[in-house]
PDB file of C-alpha atoms in Angstrom:
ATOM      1  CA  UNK A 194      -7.003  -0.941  12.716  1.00  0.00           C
ATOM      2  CA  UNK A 195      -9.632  -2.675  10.768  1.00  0.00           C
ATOM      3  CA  UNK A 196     -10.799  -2.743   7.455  1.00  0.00           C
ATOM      4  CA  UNK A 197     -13.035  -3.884   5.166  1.00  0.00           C
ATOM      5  CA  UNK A 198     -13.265  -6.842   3.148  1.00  0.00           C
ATOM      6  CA  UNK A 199     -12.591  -5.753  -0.616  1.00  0.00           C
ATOM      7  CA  UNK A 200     -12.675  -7.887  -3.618  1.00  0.00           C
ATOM      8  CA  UNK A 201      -9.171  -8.056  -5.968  1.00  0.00           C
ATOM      9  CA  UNK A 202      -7.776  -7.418  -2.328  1.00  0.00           C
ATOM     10  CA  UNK A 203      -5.856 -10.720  -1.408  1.00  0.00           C
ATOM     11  CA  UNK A 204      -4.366 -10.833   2.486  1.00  0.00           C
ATOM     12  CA  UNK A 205      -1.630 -13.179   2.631  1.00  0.00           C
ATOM     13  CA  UNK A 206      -0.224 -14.979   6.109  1.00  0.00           C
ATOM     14  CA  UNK A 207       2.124 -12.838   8.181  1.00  0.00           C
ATOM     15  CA  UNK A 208       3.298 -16.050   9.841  1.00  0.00           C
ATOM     16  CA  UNK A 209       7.171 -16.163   8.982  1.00  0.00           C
ATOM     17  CA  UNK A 210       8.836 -14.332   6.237  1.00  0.00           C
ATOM     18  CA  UNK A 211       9.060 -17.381   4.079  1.00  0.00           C
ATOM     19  CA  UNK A 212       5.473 -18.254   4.646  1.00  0.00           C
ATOM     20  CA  UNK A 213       4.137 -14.496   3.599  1.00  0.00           C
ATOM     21  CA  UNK A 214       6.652 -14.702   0.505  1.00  0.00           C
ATOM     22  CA  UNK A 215       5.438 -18.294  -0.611  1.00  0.00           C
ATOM     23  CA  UNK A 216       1.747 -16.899  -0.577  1.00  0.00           C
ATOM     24  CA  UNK A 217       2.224 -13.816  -2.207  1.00  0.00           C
ATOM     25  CA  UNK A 218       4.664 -15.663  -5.432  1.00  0.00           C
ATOM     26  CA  UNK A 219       1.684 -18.202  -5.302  1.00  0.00           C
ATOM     27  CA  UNK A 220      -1.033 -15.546  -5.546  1.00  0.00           C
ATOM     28  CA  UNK A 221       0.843 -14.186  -8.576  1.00  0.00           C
ATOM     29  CA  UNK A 222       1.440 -16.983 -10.685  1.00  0.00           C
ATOM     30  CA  UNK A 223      -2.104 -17.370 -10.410  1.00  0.00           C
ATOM     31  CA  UNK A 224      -2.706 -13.851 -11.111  1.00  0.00           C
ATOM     32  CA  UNK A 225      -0.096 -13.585 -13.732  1.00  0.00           C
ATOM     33  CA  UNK A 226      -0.886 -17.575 -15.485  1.00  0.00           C
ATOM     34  CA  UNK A 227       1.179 -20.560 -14.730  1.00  0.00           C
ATOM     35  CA  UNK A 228       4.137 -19.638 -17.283  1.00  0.00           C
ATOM     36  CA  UNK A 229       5.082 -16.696 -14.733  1.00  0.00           C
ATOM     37  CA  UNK A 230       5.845 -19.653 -12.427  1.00  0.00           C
ATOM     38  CA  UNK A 231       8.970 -19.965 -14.324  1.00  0.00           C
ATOM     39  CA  UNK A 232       9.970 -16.003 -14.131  1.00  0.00           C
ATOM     40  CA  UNK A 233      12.361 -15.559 -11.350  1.00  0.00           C
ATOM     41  CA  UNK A 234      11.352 -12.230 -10.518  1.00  0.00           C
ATOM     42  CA  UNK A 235       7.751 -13.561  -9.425  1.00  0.00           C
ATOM     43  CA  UNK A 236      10.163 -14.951  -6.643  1.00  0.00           C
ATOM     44  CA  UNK A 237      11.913 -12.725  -5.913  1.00  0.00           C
ATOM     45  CA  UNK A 238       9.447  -9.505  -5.741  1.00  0.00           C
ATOM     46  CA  UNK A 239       7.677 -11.798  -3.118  1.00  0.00           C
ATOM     47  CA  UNK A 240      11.122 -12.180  -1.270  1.00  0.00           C
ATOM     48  CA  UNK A 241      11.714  -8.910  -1.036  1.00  0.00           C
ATOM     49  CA  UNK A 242       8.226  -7.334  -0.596  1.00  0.00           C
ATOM     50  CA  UNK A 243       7.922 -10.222   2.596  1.00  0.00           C
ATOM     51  CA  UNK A 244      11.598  -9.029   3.789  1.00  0.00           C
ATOM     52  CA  UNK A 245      10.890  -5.466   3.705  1.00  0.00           C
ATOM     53  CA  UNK A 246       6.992  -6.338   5.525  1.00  0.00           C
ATOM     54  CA  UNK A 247       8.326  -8.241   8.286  1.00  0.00           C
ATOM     55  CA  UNK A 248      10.890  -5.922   8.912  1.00  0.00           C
ATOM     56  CA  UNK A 249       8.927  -2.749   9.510  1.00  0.00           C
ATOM     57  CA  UNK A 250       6.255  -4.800  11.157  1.00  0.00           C
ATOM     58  CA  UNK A 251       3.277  -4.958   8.590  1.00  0.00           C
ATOM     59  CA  UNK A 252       0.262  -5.438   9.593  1.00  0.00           C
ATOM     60  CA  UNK A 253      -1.113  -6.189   5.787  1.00  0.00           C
ATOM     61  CA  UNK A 254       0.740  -7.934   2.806  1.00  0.00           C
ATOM     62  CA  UNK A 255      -1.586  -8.841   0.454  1.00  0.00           C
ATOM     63  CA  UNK A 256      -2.202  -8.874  -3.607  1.00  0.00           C
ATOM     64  CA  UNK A 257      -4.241  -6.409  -5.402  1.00  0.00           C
ATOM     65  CA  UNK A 258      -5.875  -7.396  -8.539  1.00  0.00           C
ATOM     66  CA  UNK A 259      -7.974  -6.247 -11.520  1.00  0.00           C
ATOM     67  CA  UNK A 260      -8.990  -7.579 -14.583  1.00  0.00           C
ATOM     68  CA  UNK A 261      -7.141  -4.421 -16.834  1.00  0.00           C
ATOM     69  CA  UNK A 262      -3.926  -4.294 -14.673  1.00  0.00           C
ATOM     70  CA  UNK A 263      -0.985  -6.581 -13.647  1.00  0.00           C
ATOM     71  CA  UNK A 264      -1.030  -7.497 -10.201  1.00  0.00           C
ATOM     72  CA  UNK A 265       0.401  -5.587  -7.738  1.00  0.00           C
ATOM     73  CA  UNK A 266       2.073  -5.792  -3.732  1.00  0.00           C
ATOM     74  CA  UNK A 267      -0.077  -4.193  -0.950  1.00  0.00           C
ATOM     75  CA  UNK A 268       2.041  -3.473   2.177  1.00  0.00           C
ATOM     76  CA  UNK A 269       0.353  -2.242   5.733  1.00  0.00           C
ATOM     77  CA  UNK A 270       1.681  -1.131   8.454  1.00  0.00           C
ATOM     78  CA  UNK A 271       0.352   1.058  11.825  1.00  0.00           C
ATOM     79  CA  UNK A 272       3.127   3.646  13.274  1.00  0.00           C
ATOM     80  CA  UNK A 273       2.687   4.616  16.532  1.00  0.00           C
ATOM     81  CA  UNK A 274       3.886   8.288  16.983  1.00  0.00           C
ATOM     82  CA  UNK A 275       5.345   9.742  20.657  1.00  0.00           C
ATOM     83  CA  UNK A 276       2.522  12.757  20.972  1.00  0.00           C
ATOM     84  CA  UNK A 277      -1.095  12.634  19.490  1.00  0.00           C
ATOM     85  CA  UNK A 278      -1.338  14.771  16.163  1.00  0.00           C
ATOM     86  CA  UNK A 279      -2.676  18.297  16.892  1.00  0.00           C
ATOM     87  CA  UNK A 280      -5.766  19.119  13.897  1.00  0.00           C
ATOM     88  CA  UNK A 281      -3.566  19.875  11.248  1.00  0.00           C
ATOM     89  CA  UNK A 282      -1.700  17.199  11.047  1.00  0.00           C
ATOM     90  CA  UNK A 283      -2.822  15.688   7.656  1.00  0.00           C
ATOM     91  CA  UNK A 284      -2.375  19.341   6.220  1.00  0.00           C
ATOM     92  CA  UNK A 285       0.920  19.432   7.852  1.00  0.00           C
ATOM     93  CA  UNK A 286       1.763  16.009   6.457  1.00  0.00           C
ATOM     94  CA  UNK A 287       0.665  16.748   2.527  1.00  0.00           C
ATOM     95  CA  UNK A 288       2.779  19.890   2.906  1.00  0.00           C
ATOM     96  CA  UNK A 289       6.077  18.758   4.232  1.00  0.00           C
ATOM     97  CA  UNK A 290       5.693  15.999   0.972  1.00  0.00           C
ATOM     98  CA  UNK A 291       4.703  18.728  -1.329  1.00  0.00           C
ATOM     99  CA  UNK A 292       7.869  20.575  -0.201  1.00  0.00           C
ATOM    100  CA  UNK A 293      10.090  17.706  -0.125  1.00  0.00           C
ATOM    101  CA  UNK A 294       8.674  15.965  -3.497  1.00  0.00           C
ATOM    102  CA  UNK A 295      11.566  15.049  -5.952  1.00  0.00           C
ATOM    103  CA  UNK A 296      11.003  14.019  -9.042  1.00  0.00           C
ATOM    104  CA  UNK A 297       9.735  10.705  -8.118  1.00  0.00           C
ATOM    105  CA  UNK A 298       6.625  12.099  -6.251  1.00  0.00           C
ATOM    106  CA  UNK A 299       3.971  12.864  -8.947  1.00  0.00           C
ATOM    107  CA  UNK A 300       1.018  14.660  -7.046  1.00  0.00           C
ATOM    108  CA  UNK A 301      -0.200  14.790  -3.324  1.00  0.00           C
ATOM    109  CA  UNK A 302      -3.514  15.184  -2.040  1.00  0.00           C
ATOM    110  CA  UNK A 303      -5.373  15.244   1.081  1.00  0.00           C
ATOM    111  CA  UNK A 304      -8.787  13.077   1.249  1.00  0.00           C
ATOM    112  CA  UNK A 305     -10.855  11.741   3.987  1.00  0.00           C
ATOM    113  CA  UNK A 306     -12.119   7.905   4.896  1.00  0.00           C
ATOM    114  CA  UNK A 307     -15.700   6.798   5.478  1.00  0.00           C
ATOM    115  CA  UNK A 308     -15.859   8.132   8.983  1.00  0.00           C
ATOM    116  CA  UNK A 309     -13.688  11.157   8.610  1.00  0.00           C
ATOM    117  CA  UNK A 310     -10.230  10.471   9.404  1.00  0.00           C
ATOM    118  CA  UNK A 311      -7.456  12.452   7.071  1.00  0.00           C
ATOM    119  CA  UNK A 312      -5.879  10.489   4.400  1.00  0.00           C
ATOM    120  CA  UNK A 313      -2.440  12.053   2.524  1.00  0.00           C
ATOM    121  CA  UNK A 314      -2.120  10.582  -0.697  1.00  0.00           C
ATOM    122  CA  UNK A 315       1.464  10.508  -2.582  1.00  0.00           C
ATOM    123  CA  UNK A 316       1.667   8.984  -6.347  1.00  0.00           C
ATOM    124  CA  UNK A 317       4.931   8.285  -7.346  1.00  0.00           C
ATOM    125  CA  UNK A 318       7.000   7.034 -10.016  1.00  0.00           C
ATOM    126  CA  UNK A 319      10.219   5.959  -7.904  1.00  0.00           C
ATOM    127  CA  UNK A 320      13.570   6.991  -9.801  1.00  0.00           C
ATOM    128  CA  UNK A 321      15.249   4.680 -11.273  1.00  0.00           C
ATOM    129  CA  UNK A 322      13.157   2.126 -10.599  1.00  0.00           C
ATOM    130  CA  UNK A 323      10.078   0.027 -13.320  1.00  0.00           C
ATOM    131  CA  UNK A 324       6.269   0.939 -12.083  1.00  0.00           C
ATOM    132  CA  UNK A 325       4.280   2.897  -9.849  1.00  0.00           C
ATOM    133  CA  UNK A 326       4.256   3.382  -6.279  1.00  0.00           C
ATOM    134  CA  UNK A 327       0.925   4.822  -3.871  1.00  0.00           C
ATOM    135  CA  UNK A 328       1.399   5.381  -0.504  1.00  0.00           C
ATOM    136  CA  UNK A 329      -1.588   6.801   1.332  1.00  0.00           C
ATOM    137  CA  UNK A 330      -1.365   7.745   4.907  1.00  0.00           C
ATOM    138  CA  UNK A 331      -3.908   7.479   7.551  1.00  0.00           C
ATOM    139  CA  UNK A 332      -4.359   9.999  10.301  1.00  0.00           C
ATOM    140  CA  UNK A 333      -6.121   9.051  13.181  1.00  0.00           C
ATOM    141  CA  UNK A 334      -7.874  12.574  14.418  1.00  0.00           C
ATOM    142  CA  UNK A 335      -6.383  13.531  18.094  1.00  0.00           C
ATOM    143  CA  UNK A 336      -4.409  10.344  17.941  1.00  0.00           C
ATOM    144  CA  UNK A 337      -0.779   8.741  17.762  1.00  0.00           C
ATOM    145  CA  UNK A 338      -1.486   6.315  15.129  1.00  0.00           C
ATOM    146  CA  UNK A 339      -0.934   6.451  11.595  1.00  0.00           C
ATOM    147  CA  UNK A 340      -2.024   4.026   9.233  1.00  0.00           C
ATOM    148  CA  UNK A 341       0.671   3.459   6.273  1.00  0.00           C
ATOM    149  CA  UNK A 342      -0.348   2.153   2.891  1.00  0.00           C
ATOM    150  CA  UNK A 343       2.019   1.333  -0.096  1.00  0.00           C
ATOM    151  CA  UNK A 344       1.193  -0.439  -3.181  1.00  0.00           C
ATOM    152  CA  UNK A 345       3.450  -1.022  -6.238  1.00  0.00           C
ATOM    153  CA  UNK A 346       3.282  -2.145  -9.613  1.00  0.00           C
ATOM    154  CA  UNK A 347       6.182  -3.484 -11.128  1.00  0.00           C
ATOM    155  CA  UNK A 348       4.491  -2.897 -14.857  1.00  0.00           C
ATOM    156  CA  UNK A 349       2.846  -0.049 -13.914  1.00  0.00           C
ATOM    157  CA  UNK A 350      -0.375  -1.758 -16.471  1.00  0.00           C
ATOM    158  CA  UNK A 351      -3.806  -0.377 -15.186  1.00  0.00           C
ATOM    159  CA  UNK A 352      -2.415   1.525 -12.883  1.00  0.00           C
ATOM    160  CA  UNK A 353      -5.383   3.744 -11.936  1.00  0.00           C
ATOM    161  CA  UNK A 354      -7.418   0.307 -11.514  1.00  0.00           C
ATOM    162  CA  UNK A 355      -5.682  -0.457  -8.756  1.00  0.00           C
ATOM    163  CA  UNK A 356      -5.262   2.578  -7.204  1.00  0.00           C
ATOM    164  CA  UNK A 357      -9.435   2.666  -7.126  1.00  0.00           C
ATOM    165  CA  UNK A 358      -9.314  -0.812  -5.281  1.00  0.00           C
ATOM    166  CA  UNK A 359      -6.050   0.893  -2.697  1.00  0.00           C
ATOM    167  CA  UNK A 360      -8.804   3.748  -1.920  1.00  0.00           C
ATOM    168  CA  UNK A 361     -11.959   1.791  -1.483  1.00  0.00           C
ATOM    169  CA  UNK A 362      -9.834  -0.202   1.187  1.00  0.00           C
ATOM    170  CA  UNK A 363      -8.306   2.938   2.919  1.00  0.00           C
ATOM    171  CA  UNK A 364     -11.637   4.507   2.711  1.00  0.00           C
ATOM    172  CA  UNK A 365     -12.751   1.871   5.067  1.00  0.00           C
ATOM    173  CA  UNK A 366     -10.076   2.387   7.443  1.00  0.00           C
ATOM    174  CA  UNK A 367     -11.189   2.582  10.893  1.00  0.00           C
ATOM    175  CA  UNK A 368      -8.707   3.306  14.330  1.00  0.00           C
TER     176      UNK A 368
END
């Protein structure tokens, strides 16, 4: 998968665990200003969001920033699926998550990317849980690949900022 280069987009190193989780609590001190460098959940949201990457095989961590928002954790990953998705597969996809949708899934739409392929879009407010989550989902047309894309925002601050910086990078998607 590639993708383009977007500003207040911020790849950090999938090298080790530890290496993607000292980047990331880095990037967000520097994000956040150097008295967050004291806030032990800077730590340990980079922890976890590098635990949780390297064990579902990201291809993408990386910080999304804008100027109105609190930063927030960009995850990336490429499924593979066992048969290539028939035409209606992005239809198929929004529908089973508007069927499905608890209360923690807020609206889902279908878009497109740059050169066509289907994108499923799911905003959601997990339960239970501070923030806002976006996953956006990828279809690669006649293909077995999906392209999986989750950001989340502890504060939930500018939200809609950064979900215009999540689609100009999954608009550039490209299988």
């Amino acid at each position: 998968m590639r993708l383009a280069a977007v500003p207040g987009v911020t790849p950090v190193s999938l090298a080790s665990p530890e290496r993607t989780a000292e980047e990331l609590a880095a990037l967000m001190v520097r994000a956040r200003g150097p008295e967050s460098a004291h806030d032990p959940g800077v730590a340990q949201s980079a922890e976890e969001a590098a635990a949780l990457a390297h064990a579902n095989g990201a291809g993408l961590v990386a910080l999304v920033e804008h100027a109105n928002a609190d930063p927030a954790v960009l995850v990336a990953l490429v499924v593979v699926v066992d048969a290539p998705h028939g035409p209606d597969a992005a239809a198929e996809l929004r529908e089973h998550l508007e069927a499905s949708a608890g209360p923690d899934i807020q609206d889902v739409t279908e878009s497109a990317t740059e050169r066509g392929h289907p994108v499923v879009i799911a905003d959601r407010i997990p339960a239970g849980e501070p923030g806002c989550q976006l996953q956006a989902v990828v279809v690669e047309p006649g293909g077995r690949r999906l392209a999986v894309f989750t950001l989340h925002s502890v504060s939930g601050r500018g939200w809609l900022d950064l979900a215009a910086l999540l689609g100009r990078l999954v608009s550039s998607v490209d299988f």
